[in-house]
Structure formats: structure tokens, C-alpha cells
Coordinates of C-alpha atoms and ligand atoms in Angstrom, one line a residue:
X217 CA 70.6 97.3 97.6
X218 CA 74.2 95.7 98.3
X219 CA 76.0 96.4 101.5
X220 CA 79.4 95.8 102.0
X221 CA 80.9 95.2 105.4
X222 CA 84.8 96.0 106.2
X223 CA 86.4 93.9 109.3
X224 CA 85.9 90.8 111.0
X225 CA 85.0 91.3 114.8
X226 CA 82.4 91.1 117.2
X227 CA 81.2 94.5 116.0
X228 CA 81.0 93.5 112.2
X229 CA 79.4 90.7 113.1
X230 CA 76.4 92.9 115.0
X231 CA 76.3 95.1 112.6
X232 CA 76.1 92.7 109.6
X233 CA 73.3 90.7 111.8
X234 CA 71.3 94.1 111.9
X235 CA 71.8 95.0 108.2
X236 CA 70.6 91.9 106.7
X237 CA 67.4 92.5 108.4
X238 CA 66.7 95.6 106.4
X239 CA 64.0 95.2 103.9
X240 CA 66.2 97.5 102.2
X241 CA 68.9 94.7 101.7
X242 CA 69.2 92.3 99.2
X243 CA 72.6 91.3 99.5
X244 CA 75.0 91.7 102.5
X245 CA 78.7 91.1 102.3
X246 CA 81.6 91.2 104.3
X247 CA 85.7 91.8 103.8
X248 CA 87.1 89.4 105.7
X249 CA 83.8 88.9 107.9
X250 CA 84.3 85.4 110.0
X251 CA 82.1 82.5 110.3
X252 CA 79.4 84.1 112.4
X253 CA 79.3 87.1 109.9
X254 CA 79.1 83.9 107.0
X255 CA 75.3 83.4 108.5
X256 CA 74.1 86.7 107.4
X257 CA 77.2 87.8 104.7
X258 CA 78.9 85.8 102.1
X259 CA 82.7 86.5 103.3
X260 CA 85.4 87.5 100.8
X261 CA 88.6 87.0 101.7
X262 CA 90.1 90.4 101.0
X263 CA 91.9 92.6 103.9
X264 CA 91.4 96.0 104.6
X265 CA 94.9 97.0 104.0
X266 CA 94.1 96.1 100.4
X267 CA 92.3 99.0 99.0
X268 CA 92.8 98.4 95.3
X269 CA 91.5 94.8 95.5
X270 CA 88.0 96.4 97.9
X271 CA 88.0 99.2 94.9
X272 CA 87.8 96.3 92.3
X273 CA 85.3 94.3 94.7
X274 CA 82.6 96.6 95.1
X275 CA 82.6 97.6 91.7
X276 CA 82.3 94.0 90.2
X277 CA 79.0 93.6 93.0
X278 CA 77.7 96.9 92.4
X279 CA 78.1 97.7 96.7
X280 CA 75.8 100.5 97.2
X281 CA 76.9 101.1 100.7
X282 CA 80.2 99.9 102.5
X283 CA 80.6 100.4 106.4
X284 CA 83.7 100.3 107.6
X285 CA 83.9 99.1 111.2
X286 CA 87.6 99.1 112.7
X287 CA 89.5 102.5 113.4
X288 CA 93.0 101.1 111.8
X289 CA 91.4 101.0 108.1
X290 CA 89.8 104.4 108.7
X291 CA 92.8 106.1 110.2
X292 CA 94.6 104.8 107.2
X293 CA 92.5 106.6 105.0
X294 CA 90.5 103.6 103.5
X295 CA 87.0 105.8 103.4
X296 CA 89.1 108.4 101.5
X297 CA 90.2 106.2 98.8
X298 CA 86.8 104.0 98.4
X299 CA 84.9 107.6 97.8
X300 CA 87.5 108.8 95.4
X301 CA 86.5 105.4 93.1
X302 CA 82.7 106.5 93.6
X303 CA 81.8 104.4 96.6
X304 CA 79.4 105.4 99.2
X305 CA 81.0 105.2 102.8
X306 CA 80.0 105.0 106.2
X307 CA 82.9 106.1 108.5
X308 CA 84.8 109.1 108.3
X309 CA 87.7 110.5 106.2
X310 CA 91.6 110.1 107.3
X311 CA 91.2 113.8 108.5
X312 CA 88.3 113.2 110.2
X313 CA 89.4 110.6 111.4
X314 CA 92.5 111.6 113.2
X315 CA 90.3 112.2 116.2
X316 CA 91.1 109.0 117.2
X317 CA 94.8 108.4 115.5
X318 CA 96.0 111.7 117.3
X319 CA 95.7 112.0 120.4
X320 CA 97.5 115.6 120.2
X321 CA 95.0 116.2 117.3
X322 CA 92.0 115.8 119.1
X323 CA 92.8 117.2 122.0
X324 CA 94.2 120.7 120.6
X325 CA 90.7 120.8 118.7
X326 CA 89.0 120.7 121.8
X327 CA 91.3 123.6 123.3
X328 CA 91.0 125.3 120.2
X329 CA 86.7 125.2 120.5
X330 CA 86.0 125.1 124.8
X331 CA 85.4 121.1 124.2
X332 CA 85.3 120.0 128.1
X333 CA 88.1 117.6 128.5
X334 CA 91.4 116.9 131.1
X335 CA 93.7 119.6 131.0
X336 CA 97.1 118.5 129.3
X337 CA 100.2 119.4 126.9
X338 CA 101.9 117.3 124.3
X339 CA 105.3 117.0 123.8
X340 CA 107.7 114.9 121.1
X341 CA 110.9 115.1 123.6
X342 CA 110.7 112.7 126.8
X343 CA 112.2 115.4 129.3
X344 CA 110.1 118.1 129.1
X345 CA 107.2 115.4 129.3
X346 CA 108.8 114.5 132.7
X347 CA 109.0 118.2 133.8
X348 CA 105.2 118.7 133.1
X349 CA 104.3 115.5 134.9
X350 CA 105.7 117.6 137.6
X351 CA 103.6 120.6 136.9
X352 CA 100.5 118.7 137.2
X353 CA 101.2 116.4 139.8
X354 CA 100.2 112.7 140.4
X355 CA 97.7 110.8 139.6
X356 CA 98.2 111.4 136.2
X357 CA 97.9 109.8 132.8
X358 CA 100.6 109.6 130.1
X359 CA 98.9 108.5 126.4
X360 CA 101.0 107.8 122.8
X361 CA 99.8 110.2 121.0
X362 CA 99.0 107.3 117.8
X363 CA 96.7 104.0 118.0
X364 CA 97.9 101.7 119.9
X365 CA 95.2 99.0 120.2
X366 CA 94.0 100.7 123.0
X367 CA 96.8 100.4 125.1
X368 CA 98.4 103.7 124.4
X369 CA 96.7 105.1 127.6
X370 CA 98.9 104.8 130.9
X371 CA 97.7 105.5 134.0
X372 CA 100.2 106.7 136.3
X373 CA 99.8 106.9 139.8
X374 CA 103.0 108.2 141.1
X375 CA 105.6 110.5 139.0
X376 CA 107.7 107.8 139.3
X377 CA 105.1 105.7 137.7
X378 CA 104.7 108.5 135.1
X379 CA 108.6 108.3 134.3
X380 CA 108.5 105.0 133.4
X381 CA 105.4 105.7 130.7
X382 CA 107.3 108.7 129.6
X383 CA 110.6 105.9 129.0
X384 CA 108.0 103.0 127.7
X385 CA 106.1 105.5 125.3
X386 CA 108.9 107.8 123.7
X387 CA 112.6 106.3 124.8
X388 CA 111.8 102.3 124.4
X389 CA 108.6 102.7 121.2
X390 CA 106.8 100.0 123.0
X391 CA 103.9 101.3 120.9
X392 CA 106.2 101.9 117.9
X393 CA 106.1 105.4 116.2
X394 CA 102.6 106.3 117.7
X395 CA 105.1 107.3 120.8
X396 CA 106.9 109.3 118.8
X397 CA 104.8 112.6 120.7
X398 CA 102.6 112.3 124.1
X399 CA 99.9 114.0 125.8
X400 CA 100.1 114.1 129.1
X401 CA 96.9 114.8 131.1
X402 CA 95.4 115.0 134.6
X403 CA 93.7 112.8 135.9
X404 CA 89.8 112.8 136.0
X405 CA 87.4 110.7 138.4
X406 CA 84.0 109.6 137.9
X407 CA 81.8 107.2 135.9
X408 CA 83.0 106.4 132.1
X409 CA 80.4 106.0 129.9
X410 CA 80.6 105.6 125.7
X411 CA 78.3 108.0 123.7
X412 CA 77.4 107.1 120.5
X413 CA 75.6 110.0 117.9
X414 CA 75.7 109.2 114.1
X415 CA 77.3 112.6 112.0
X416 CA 76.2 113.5 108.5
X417 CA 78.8 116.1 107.9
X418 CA 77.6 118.9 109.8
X419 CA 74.3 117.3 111.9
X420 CA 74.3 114.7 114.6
X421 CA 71.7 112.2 115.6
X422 CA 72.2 111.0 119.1
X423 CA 72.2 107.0 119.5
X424 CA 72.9 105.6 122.6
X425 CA 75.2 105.1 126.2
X426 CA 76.9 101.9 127.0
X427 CA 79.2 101.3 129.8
X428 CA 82.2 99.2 128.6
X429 CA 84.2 97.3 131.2
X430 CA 88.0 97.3 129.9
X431 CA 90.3 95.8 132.8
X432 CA 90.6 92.0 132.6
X433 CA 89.5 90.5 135.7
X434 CA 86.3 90.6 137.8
X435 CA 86.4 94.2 140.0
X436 CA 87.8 96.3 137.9
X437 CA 91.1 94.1 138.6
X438 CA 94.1 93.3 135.7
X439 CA 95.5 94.6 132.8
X440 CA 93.1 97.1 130.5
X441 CA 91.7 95.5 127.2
X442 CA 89.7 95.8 124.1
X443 CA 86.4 95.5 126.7
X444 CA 85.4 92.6 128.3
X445 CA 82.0 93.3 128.4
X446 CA 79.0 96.1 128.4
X447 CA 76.0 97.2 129.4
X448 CA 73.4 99.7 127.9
X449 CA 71.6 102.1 128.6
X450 CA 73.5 103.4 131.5
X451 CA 71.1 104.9 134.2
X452 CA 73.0 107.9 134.9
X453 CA 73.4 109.0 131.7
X454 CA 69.4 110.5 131.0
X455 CA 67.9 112.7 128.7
X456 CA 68.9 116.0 130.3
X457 CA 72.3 114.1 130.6
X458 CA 72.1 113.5 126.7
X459 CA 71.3 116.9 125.8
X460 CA 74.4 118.4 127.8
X461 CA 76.4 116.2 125.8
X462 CA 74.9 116.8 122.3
X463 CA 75.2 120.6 123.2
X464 CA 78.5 121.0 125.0
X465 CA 80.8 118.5 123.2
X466 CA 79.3 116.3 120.5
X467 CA 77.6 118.9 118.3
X468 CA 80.7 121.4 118.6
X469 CA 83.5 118.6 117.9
X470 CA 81.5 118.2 114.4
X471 CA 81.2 122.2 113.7
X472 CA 84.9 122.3 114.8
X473 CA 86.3 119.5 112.6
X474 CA 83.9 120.7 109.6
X475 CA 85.2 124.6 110.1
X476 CA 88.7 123.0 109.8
X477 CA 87.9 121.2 106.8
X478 CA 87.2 117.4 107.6
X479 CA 83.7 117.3 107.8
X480 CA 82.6 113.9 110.0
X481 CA 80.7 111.0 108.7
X482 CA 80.2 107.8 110.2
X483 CA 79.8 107.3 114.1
X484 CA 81.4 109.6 116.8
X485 CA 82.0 107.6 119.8
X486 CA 83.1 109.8 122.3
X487 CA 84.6 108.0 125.4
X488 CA 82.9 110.6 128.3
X489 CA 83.6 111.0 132.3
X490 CA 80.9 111.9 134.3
X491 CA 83.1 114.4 136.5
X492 CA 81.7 116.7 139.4
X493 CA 82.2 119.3 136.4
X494 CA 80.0 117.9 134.1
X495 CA 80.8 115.4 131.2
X496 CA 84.1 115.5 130.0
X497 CA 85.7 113.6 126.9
X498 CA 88.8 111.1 128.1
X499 CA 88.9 110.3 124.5
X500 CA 86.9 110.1 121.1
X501 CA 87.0 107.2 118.7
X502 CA 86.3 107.6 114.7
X503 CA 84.0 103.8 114.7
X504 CA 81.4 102.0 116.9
X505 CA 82.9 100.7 120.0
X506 CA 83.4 96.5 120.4
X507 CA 81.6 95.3 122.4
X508 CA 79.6 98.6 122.9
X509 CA 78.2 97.7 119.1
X510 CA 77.1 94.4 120.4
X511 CA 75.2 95.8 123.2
X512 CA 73.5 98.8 120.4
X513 CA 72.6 96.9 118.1
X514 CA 70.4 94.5 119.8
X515 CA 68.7 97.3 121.7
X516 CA 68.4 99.7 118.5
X517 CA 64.6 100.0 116.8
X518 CA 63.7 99.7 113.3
X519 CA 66.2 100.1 110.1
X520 CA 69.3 100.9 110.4
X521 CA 70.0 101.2 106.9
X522 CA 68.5 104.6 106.1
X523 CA 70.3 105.9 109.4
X524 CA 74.0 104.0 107.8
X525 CA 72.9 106.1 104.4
X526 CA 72.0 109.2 105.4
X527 CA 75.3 109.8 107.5
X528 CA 77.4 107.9 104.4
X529 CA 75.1 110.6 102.0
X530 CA 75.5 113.6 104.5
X531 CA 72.1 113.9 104.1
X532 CA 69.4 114.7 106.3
X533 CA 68.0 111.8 108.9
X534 CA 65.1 109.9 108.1
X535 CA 62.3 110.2 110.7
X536 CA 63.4 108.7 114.2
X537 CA 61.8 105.6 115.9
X538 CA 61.8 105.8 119.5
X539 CA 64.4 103.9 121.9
X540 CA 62.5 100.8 123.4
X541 CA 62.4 100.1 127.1
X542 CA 64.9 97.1 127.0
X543 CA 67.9 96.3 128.4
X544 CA 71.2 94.9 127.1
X545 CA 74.6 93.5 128.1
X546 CA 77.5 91.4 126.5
X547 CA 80.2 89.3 127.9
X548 CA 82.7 89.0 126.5
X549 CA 84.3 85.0 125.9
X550 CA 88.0 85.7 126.1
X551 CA 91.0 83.1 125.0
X552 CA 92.5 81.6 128.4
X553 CA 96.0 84.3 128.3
X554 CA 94.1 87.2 127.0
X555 CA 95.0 90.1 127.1
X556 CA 98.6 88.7 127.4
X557 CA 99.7 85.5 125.0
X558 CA 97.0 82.7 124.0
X559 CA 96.4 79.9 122.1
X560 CA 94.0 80.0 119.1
X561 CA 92.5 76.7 117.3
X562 CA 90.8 75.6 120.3
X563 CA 87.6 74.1 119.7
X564 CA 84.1 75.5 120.8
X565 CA 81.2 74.0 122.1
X566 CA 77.7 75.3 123.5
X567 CA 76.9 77.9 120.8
X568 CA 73.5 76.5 119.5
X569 CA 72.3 75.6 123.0
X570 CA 73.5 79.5 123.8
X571 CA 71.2 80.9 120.8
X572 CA 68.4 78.7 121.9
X573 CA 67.7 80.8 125.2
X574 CA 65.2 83.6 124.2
X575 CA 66.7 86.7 123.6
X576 CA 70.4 85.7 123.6
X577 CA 72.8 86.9 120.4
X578 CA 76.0 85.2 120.1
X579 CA 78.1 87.6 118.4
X580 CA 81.5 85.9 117.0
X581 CA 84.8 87.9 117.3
X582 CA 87.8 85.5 117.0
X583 CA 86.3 82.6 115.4
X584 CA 87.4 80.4 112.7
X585 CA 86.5 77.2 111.1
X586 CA 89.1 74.3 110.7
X587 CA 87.9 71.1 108.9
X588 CA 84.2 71.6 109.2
X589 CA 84.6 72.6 113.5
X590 CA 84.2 76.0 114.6
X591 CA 87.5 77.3 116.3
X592 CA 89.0 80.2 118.7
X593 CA 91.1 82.1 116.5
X594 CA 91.8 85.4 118.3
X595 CA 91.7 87.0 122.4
X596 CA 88.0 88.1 122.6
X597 CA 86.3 84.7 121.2
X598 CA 82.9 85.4 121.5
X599 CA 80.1 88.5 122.6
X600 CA 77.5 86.5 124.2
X601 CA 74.5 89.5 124.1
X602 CA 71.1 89.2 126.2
X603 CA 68.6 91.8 125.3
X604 CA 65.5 91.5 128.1
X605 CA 63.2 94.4 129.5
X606 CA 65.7 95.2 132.4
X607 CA 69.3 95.1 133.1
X608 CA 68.8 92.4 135.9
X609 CA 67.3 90.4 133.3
X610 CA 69.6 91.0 130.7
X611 CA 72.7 90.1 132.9
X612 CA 71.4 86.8 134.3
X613 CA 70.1 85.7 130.6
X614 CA 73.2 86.7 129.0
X615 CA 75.2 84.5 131.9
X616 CA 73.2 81.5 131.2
X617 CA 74.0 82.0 128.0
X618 CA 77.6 81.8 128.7
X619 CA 77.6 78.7 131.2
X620 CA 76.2 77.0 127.3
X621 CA 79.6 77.8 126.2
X622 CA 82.8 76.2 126.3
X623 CA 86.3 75.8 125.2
X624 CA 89.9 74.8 126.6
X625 CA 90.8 77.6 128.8
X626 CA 88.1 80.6 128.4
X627 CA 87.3 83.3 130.7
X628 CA 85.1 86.0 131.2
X629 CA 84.4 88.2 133.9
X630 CA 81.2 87.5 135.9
X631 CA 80.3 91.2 136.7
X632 CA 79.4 92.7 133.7
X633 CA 76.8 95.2 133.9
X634 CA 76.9 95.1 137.6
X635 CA 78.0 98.8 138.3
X636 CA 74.5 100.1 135.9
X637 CA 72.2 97.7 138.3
X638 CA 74.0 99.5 141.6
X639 CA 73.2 102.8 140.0
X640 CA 69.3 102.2 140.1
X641 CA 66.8 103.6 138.2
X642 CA 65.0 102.4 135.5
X643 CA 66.7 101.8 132.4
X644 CA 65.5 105.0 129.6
X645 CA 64.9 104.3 125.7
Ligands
AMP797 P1 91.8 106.0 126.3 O1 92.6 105.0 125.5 O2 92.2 107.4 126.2 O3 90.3 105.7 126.3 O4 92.2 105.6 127.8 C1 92.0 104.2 128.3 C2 91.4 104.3 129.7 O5 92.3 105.0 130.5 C3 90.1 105.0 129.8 O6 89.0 104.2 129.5 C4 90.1 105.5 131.2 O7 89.7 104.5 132.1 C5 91.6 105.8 131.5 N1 91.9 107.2 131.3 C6 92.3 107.8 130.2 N2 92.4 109.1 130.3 C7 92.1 109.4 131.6 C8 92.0 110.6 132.4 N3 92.4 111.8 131.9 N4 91.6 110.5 133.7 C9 91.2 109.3 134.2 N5 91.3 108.1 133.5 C10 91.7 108.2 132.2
LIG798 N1 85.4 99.0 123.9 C1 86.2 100.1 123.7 C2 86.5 100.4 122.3 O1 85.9 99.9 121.4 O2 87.5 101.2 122.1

């Protein structure tokens, strides 16, 4: 079979790296892919903003299954209009996936069904936001209520704090219309962990935790971005752990969005906090998270291929293979500036000598090629990936890995997967 790919991250790169190993696969491609996807895709240079042109695509090759990796695409409604020309789709419909493009969406469907999350209200005029801040008191967080490249989500720590995310969200659009309306929530402490479970319309098949690290600097310090690095499995989260979450929030979010008429298929990635409470959602995404993918992928046993089908078919799974007792983590090569301004066009060094280490993935994110020399060409460069039996191993294989790696002006943080090696325990599935 023929399997398209849409997007041209670090996470389309892990997944088209897994994909192509399927003995089901005899032809991977990817739309626009990049020139780390190129060794296991052949790259067509056609965006995902260009439906008509994908439409035309996949038809000409005959695609039997196309996986669409970023949220923007899907939000969009890109799935919607592929499966209306007779494509089969991995990722979920616009409806569907508004779980992630409304905030306010997704969390009045878990009000509506008992879904465990931070108690809030939403509100599309900035001064009776302020009043509520109020109501529920400091720390609190203010979130646009549309994507935002995940920066929508402001942390406030004071109310004065919280009246300057009510100006920068609603009064001054720093996150253009996806301000427009805010949720305003309290605050929740504890551990964050990403969940990932694959959904075939009304069934879910749990995957696999990964801790992502999303502020810039080493300790938790800087600016939030994209992710700067994971781990996975995360310790904490166990089987019982699993279940609770499969019972309490993952399994009802897909009966609720399928009673309300947008039946979910794809991946549900539902960013958790392990609260005294018990787990509660801070947020769901409609896609695999980047760099959580990175970090799955490598860990993940047998074909993934069936799994992609089955949830693209909303059919039933095919047998599962169990978990194997291995480790992973990625770090993440960023672009000297990033998450702030950068430079791209840079050129890299180290890669091969990188790959050569046993175990060791170098996932590309924002490369290019520029007269025959690989190049940075976007914040997150690379997703240097070490897959060992134990986390310990994992982090120090994927760090030599890095120090292999260089270019004018990167950075990375040097504490990835720290936190999951502080919280003990042997490492499950
Ligand atoms: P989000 O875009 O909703 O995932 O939020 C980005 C980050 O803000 C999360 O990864 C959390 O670290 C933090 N955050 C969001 N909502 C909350 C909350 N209710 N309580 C504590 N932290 C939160
Ligand atoms: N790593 C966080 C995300 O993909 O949203």
C-alpha cells in the first residue's frame, strides 16, 4: 500500500521513519516532508493549506492511507475534505477536532460529561474576564480560547498578572482572532504528563505517557515552547494509573464527542495533571505531540500501520503486541534565539557521527538543504532520540548523541528526562 504523510516536522519525520518499516508499505510519501523525511519518503512540494492540489495528489498515486500530523491542517478541516474525495484519513474531523482549536469547546464538553479538569468560565468581553479572575483568585491561568502555537496558555501569578493576559489576549489580539473569547481557569499543581490512546470512532486503544519539557532553559527556566525535549514512559504514570485515565477521561471524551455528533479518529493526546485529586486534563490536543512522537515512536513494538488503519477505518484493533521494557528520551536541537527570533541557513555538522551511536534516531524538524549542504531552517532543528533499556541509559546516549552535533549558535537544554529518573522506579511497557 501507499501512505501519504501531511507536514514536515520532527513528528512527520518519526512517523514516516516507522511507516516505511511496515511490510505493509510499498511506497511512503510525504507533503512537504523535509530532508530527513526524503530518506524514507519521496517529498512533494505541496502545502497543507492546499487541499485541492493533496485531493489531485493522492488520487494520481493511488494513497491508500494519509496521516495528517499538525493540529493547524486538521483544525482547518483538511481530514473533512480529503474523506469527502474518498480518501482514507488518519486524524480527526474539523468537529472533532475542535478539542484542540476551542478551548471553550473542549472545556464545556467536559462540564457537560463530569470530564475531571480545572474549574473555569469563558468569556468574549475582557471585563467580566477580569471580574472572574477575582472570583477565583490568584495563581491563575488565562488561555485564548483558538490555536495559538502553543502560546495561548498564560500563566498568571498575580491578578495583576492576570490583567495584563486578559489586555494581551482580547484588547491587543496578540494571538489574533483566537483571543477573540478566553477561558479562564484555576490553577492546578502537580506532575504533567501527555497521554496518548489511538480512537476509531467510538473505541480507544491506549498508547503510551511521555513527559514533555516546554520552558526554554535548563530547570524549568524561560519562555514556554513547542517542547524542548521528552522522556517516556513516565514512572508515575502505571497501569492502574492508565486505567483511571482510560475510564475517567479518555474513554468518556470519545462517547461524548461521538453522542454530539463528531465521532474521533486519529490520536487523542490529552495533556493530564497528576493532581492530589486524581488526573485531570489541562488540555487535549487533536494530533501526536512533537517531540512526544519522537520519543513513541522509537519505543513502540511491531506495525504501526494496521493500528494508523484501523482508527482511519473506524474499525476494530488488530491484536496488540506488548509494550517493550525500553526507555526513551529526545532533545531537542534548537536555533540559537528560539523561542524568540533566529537565524535559519546555518549549516550543520555531526549528524552521521550522531546516527552511528547504537540506538540513537536523529529525527529532523527544521532542516533544509541549500546547494547540496544540509541547513537549519526553522526554531526546533533537530530531535536527537536514544532508545536504551533504562531512562539513565537513554539520557546519557541520547546526550552523546548531541555533543556529535553542531551548528552556529544551537542550544538545548541538558536536563531532559531528569525529573522521570528522580521519580524512580523501573520504567513499565
Ligand atoms: P496548554 O496550552 O493549555 O497546554 O497550556 C500550556 C501550559 O500551561 C501547560 O503545559 C501547563 O504547564 C500550563 N497550564 C495550563 N493550564 C494550567 C492549569 N489550569 N494549571 C496549571 N498549569 C496550567
Ligand atoms: N509537545 C507539546 C505539543 O506537541 O503540543
Amino acid at each position: 500500500m501507499k501512505v501519504l504523510i501531511i507536514g514536515g516536522g520532527g513528528r512527520e519525520h518519526a512517523l514516516a521513519w516507522k511507516i516505511a518499516q511496515s511490510p505493509l508499505v510499498d511506497a511512503v510519501f510525504a507533503a512537504p516532508g523535509n530532508p530527513g523525511i526524503a530518506r524514507h519518503a519521496a517529498c512533494v512540494d505541496i502545502r497543507a493549506d492546499a487541499p485541492d492540489d493533496l485531493v489531485a495528489f493522492a488520487r494520481r498515486e493511488r494513497i491508500d492511507l494519509t496521516v495528517i500530523g499538525p493540529e493547524v491542517p486538521l483544525v482547518a478541516g483538511l481530514a473533512d475534505r480529503l474523506a469527502a474525495a474518498g480518501l482514507i484519513i488518519f486524524g480527526p474531523s474539523a468537529r472533532a477536532a475542535a478539542i484542540e482549536g476551542s478551548k471553550v469547546f473542549a472545556k464545556d464538553l467536559m462540564l457537560r460529561h463530569g470530564i475531571p479538569t480545572a474549574r473555569f468560565s469563558s468569556f468574549d468581553e475582557p471585563r467580566r474576564a477580569r471580574r472572574y479572575c477575582r472570583d477565583v483568585g490568584a495563581p491563575l491561568v488565562v488561555k485564548a480560547d483558538g490555536l495559538a502555537a502553543g502560546k495561548g496558555a498564560i500563566v498568571c501569578r498575580t491578578l495583576e498578572e492576570a490583567d495584563a493576559a486578559v489586555a494581551e489576549c482580547m484588547e491587543h489580539r496578540a494571538f489574533g482572532p483566537s483571543g477573540a473569547r478566553v477561558v479562564v481557569e484555576e490553577f492546578m499543581v502537580g506532575q504533567e504528563v501527555s497521554f496518548f490512546a489511538l480512537a476509531n470512532g467510538d473505541d480507544a486503544l491506549p498508547l503510551a505517557a511521555a513527559e514533555d519539557h516546554k520552558a526554554v532553559f535548563d530547570g524549568d527556566r524561560g519562555p514556554n515552547t513547542g517542547g524542548m525535549g521528552c522522556y517516556s514512559p513516565v514512572a508515575v504514570f502505571d497501569d492502574a494509573l492508565e486505567k483511571r485515565v482510560m475510564e475517567t477521561i479518555v474513554r468518556p471524551t470519545l462517547t461524548a464527542l461521538a453522542r454530539e455528533g463528531a465521532p474521533y479518529r486519529g490520536v487523542l493526546y490529552a495533556g493530564l495533571m497528576l493532581t492530589v485529586e486524581g488526573p485531570r486534563v489541562v488540555e487535549f490536543n487533536c494530533r501526536f505531540g512533537d517531540p512526544e512522537c519522537q520519543a513513541l515512536v522509537v519505543r513502540a513494538p511491531g506495525d504501526v500501520v494496521p493500528l494508523l488503519l484501523a482508527a482511519a477505518r473506524g474499525e476494530a484493533w488488530p491484536p496488540a503486541h506488548p509494550w517493550p521494557q525500553v526507555a526513551s528520551v529526545c532533545v531537542c536541537v534548537a536555533s540559537g534565539g528560539y523561542p524568540g527570533q533566529y537565524a535559519t541557513g546555518l549549516p550543520i555538522r555531526g549528524i552521521e557521527a550522531a546516527e552511528s551511536r547504537p540506538g540513537v534516531h536523529v529525527f529532523h524538524a527544521g532542516t533544509a538543504t541549500r546547494e547540496g549542504r544540509l541547513v537549519t531552517a526553522g526554531g526546533r532543528v533537530l530531535g536527537v532520540t536514544a532508545v536504551t533499556e533504562n531512562l539513565e541509559g537513554a539520557i546519557a546516549t541520547a546526550y552523546a548523541a548531541v555533543r556529535e552535533i553542531s551548528f552556529e549558535g544551537m542550544h538545548y537544554r541538558t536536563d531532559i528526562g531528569r525529573r522521570g529518573e528522580r521519580s524512580a522506579a523501573p520504567p513499565r511497557r
